[in-house]
XYZ file of C-alpha atoms in Angstrom:
295
model
C -24.787 -6.307 -13.692
C -21.881 -7.610 -15.803
C -18.571 -7.526 -13.937
C -16.711 -7.014 -17.231
C -18.570 -3.746 -17.757
C -17.708 -2.625 -14.226
C -14.030 -3.440 -14.761
C -14.045 -1.466 -18.009
C -15.621 1.542 -16.282
C -13.054 1.509 -13.477
C -10.163 1.134 -15.927
C -11.279 3.988 -18.205
C -11.759 6.280 -15.207
C -8.357 5.359 -13.762
C -6.474 5.886 -17.026
C -8.575 8.824 -18.259
C -8.590 7.391 -21.750
C -10.714 4.949 -23.761
C -7.749 3.966 -25.945
C -5.431 3.354 -22.981
C -8.115 1.270 -21.277
C -8.596 -0.761 -24.481
C -4.849 -1.451 -24.635
C -4.711 -2.561 -20.982
C -7.841 -4.732 -21.177
C -7.092 -6.263 -24.579
C -10.187 -4.829 -26.317
C -10.614 -2.526 -29.279
C -11.415 1.098 -28.496
C -14.862 0.723 -30.065
C -15.575 -2.293 -27.817
C -14.672 -0.240 -24.749
C -16.966 2.572 -25.908
C -19.795 0.082 -26.492
C -19.346 -1.435 -23.024
C -19.492 1.974 -21.335
C -22.561 2.885 -23.393
C -24.225 -0.422 -22.440
C -23.600 0.213 -18.740
C -24.897 3.772 -19.015
C -28.004 2.448 -20.783
C -28.586 -0.137 -18.069
C -28.260 2.458 -15.295
C -30.057 5.226 -17.155
C -27.370 7.817 -16.419
C -24.180 9.118 -18.099
C -21.150 7.837 -16.206
C -18.253 9.410 -18.104
C -17.594 12.759 -19.731
C -16.012 12.159 -23.131
C -13.889 15.280 -23.680
C -11.879 15.210 -21.530
C -12.559 11.714 -20.236
C -13.600 11.747 -16.595
C -16.392 10.505 -14.343
C -19.657 12.373 -13.937
C -21.159 12.700 -10.455
C -23.135 9.519 -11.079
C -19.998 7.908 -12.451
C -17.999 8.739 -9.319
C -20.607 7.013 -7.181
C -20.834 4.002 -9.507
C -17.034 3.636 -9.561
C -16.996 3.466 -5.753
C -19.560 0.653 -5.839
C -17.812 -1.064 -8.759
C -14.474 -1.231 -6.961
C -16.062 -2.816 -3.897
C -18.065 -5.281 -6.010
C -15.005 -6.325 -8.004
C -12.956 -6.822 -4.841
C -15.693 -8.939 -3.273
C -15.992 -11.043 -6.448
C -12.237 -11.660 -6.393
C -12.531 -12.696 -2.753
C -15.350 -15.133 -3.598
C -13.332 -16.706 -6.415
C -10.319 -17.093 -4.126
C -12.402 -18.773 -1.413
C -13.908 -21.272 -3.846
C -10.511 -22.077 -5.371
C -9.020 -22.707 -1.946
C -11.824 -25.146 -1.128
C -11.692 -26.943 -4.458
C -7.897 -27.435 -4.553
C -6.626 -28.972 -1.314
C -3.047 -29.096 -2.564
C 0.286 -28.476 -0.896
C -0.241 -25.839 1.817
C 0.851 -22.372 0.772
C 1.331 -19.054 2.500
C 1.186 -15.992 0.258
C 2.323 -12.957 2.205
C 1.977 -9.448 0.783
C 4.327 -6.897 2.335
C 5.012 -3.224 1.771
C 8.598 -2.103 1.019
C 9.324 -1.499 4.718
C 6.917 -4.157 5.967
C 9.547 -6.875 6.022
C 11.701 -6.946 9.148
C 13.332 -9.508 11.417
C 10.075 -10.276 13.250
C 8.332 -11.097 9.961
C 11.240 -13.298 8.853
C 11.159 -15.161 12.173
C 7.393 -15.658 11.910
C 7.864 -17.144 8.427
C 10.496 -19.489 9.854
C 7.978 -20.559 12.505
C 5.521 -21.441 9.711
C 8.105 -23.684 8.052
C 8.854 -25.375 11.375
C 5.178 -26.068 11.991
C 4.408 -27.207 8.424
C 7.559 -28.383 6.613
C 5.655 -28.929 3.334
C 4.405 -25.363 3.161
C 5.331 -23.205 0.193
C 6.026 -19.627 1.281
C 5.691 -16.777 -1.223
C 6.430 -13.153 -0.358
C 5.167 -10.397 -2.643
C 6.242 -6.754 -2.235
C 3.535 -4.198 -3.010
C 2.778 -0.553 -2.302
C 1.386 0.123 1.187
C -2.220 0.605 0.154
C -1.996 -2.263 -2.359
C -1.239 -4.679 0.497
C -4.542 -3.702 2.146
C -6.428 -4.055 -1.150
C -4.979 -7.532 -1.790
C -6.062 -8.796 1.633
C -9.504 -7.148 1.390
C -10.024 -8.686 -2.068
C -9.107 -12.160 -0.824
C -6.112 -12.528 -3.112
C -4.029 -13.256 -0.029
C -5.151 -14.060 3.493
C -2.564 -11.992 5.320
C -0.297 -9.009 4.734
C 2.109 -6.710 6.519
C 2.129 -3.023 5.694
C 3.708 0.073 7.189
C 3.230 3.797 7.476
C 3.757 6.917 9.536
C 1.327 7.937 12.256
C 0.972 9.274 15.793
C 2.292 6.926 18.515
C -0.195 4.136 19.235
C -2.511 5.180 16.425
C -3.643 2.736 13.709
C -2.661 3.335 10.109
C -5.321 5.104 8.038
C -5.990 2.459 5.379
C -9.600 3.254 4.472
C -12.518 0.838 4.413
C -11.148 -2.711 4.518
C -14.458 -4.480 5.038
C -14.021 -7.437 7.399
C -10.207 -7.249 7.349
C -8.626 -6.663 10.742
C -5.444 -4.733 11.409
C -3.106 -4.966 14.396
C 0.162 -3.249 15.168
C 3.337 -5.331 15.215
C 5.795 -2.619 16.188
C 6.630 1.081 16.152
C 9.861 3.042 16.124
C 10.753 6.753 16.224
C 11.344 8.699 13.038
C 14.367 10.657 11.889
C 15.176 13.129 9.133
C 17.974 11.869 6.903
C 20.214 14.713 5.780
C 23.440 14.608 3.752
C 26.982 15.267 5.026
C 27.695 18.905 5.785
C 24.028 19.890 5.935
C 23.408 22.868 8.286
C 21.174 20.667 10.463
C 23.636 17.846 11.018
C 24.627 18.905 14.558
C 21.049 19.233 15.864
C 19.969 16.877 18.651
C 16.396 16.790 17.289
C 14.307 18.652 14.730
C 10.847 20.175 14.518
C 9.382 19.319 11.114
C 7.314 22.511 11.037
C 10.559 24.510 10.995
C 11.821 22.526 8.024
C 8.714 23.007 5.896
C 10.574 25.247 3.438
C 13.623 23.006 3.063
C 14.196 20.883 -0.027
C 12.548 17.455 0.279
C 12.830 14.172 -1.546
C 9.397 12.956 -2.652
C 9.535 9.194 -2.071
C 6.102 8.256 -0.747
C 6.534 4.488 -1.174
C 9.312 4.394 1.440
C 9.651 7.729 3.257
C 6.882 9.598 5.034
C 4.725 11.044 2.216
C 5.122 14.794 1.834
C 1.325 15.124 1.715
C 1.177 13.670 5.230
C 3.854 16.073 6.481
C 1.905 18.984 4.998
C -1.258 17.795 6.730
C 0.577 17.427 10.056
C 2.228 20.839 10.065
C 0.490 23.014 7.487
C 3.860 23.623 5.830
C 4.762 23.582 2.129
C 7.399 20.802 2.061
C 8.480 21.443 -1.562
C 9.940 18.483 -3.439
C 13.342 19.110 -5.028
C 13.539 15.558 -6.397
C 11.315 12.517 -6.684
C 11.893 8.789 -6.291
C 9.102 6.521 -7.511
C 10.676 3.172 -6.617
C 10.297 0.915 -3.589
C 13.966 0.134 -2.891
C 14.976 1.602 0.467
C 18.696 1.339 -0.360
C 18.264 3.459 -3.489
C 16.379 6.094 -1.507
C 19.118 6.219 1.145
C 21.703 6.744 -1.585
C 19.744 9.643 -3.091
C 19.124 11.337 0.253
C 22.732 10.907 1.393
C 23.896 12.475 -1.885
C 21.907 15.639 -1.113
C 18.886 15.274 -3.396
C 16.505 16.174 -0.561
C 15.574 15.473 3.037
C 13.448 12.471 3.938
C 11.602 11.308 7.064
C 12.326 7.624 7.678
C 12.309 5.079 10.491
C 15.254 6.020 12.704
C 17.030 2.666 12.302
C 16.803 2.881 8.506
C 17.996 6.492 8.396
C 20.920 5.633 10.680
C 22.038 2.892 8.282
C 22.608 5.307 5.376
C 26.340 5.720 5.962
C 28.530 7.964 3.821
C 28.529 10.677 6.463
C 24.761 11.215 6.305
C 23.052 12.105 9.578
C 19.826 10.734 11.060
C 18.249 13.547 13.095
C 15.500 12.428 15.515
C 12.097 14.030 14.918
C 11.207 15.937 18.095
C 7.907 17.388 16.873
C 5.254 16.660 15.869
C 4.914 13.246 17.492
C 5.448 10.772 14.699
C 6.409 7.095 14.517
C 6.913 4.513 11.825
C 4.408 1.710 12.410
C 4.024 -1.794 11.000
C 0.675 -3.560 10.955
C -0.492 -7.047 10.088
C -3.722 -7.274 8.078
C -5.727 -10.472 8.126
C -9.175 -11.898 7.523
C -11.282 -13.238 10.429
C -11.093 -16.989 10.951
C -7.619 -17.264 9.448
C -6.403 -20.872 9.547
C -3.489 -23.040 8.448
C -0.067 -21.466 7.729
C -1.567 -17.974 7.905
C -2.738 -18.538 11.489
C 0.688 -19.914 12.472
C 2.325 -16.813 10.977
C -0.104 -14.473 12.713
C 0.366 -16.119 16.108
C 4.163 -15.891 15.744
C 4.114 -12.113 15.266
C 4.409 -9.707 18.191
C 1.172 -7.740 18.302
C -0.122 -4.771 20.180
C -1.859 -1.465 19.537
């Protein structure tokens, strides 16, 4: 089965458009249509509805397999390249927007002490993208974050052989602007705030979908922030564009009279995890061993 055809299928399904997929992949629209038709002919089943564009039941299943196959192929290429190019040692670390903290910085310093020639590269990605990069073999180690019950692992989906281990947790707080009616509370119950105005900033703050699942509340979004810069989010929340659940230390750093109200219920923490492949060696192993781990 041709990997190019699989990549085209996944791209068309993700974008919901043959023309958009052609633009992203560098093909003509007719070439994309021919590739999808060739794959459907090989499998003997229609994979995509044409109007509107979307996967059929068979297409949904094939897309699941295609994503896994493409990730494994990327991992195989990366392994072979590492073996065939014994150059200057390098550590590529993928981190989520809140994945970087002082413990990660100190672990990177330990790598440089152990191997002075090492080249360290840090790449900031979305939380789930960190897991995908490690699972696909595009980097051997990553640090991601999320919001979960105390002591519970982050729900990252099927990562294949990739292992995950906690590196630290801290309580959560609701960041509210100056003069907000809640600002004198000692702690808050999120279920009682389900009808307040919220800032939808799922790359940094606790995703509103998760808060809805935890409490059954509506959590309407009055504004949205699609970036990954924590400082920008703090500025928006402090200016009154909506409440946000954040790690307590981050919420407390907002300044400008904003208040960080501890979350009393439900039980919720901000958790960081390191993701790594079994048998990690070289700078990646030094980094991993330098991190505090538990959970």
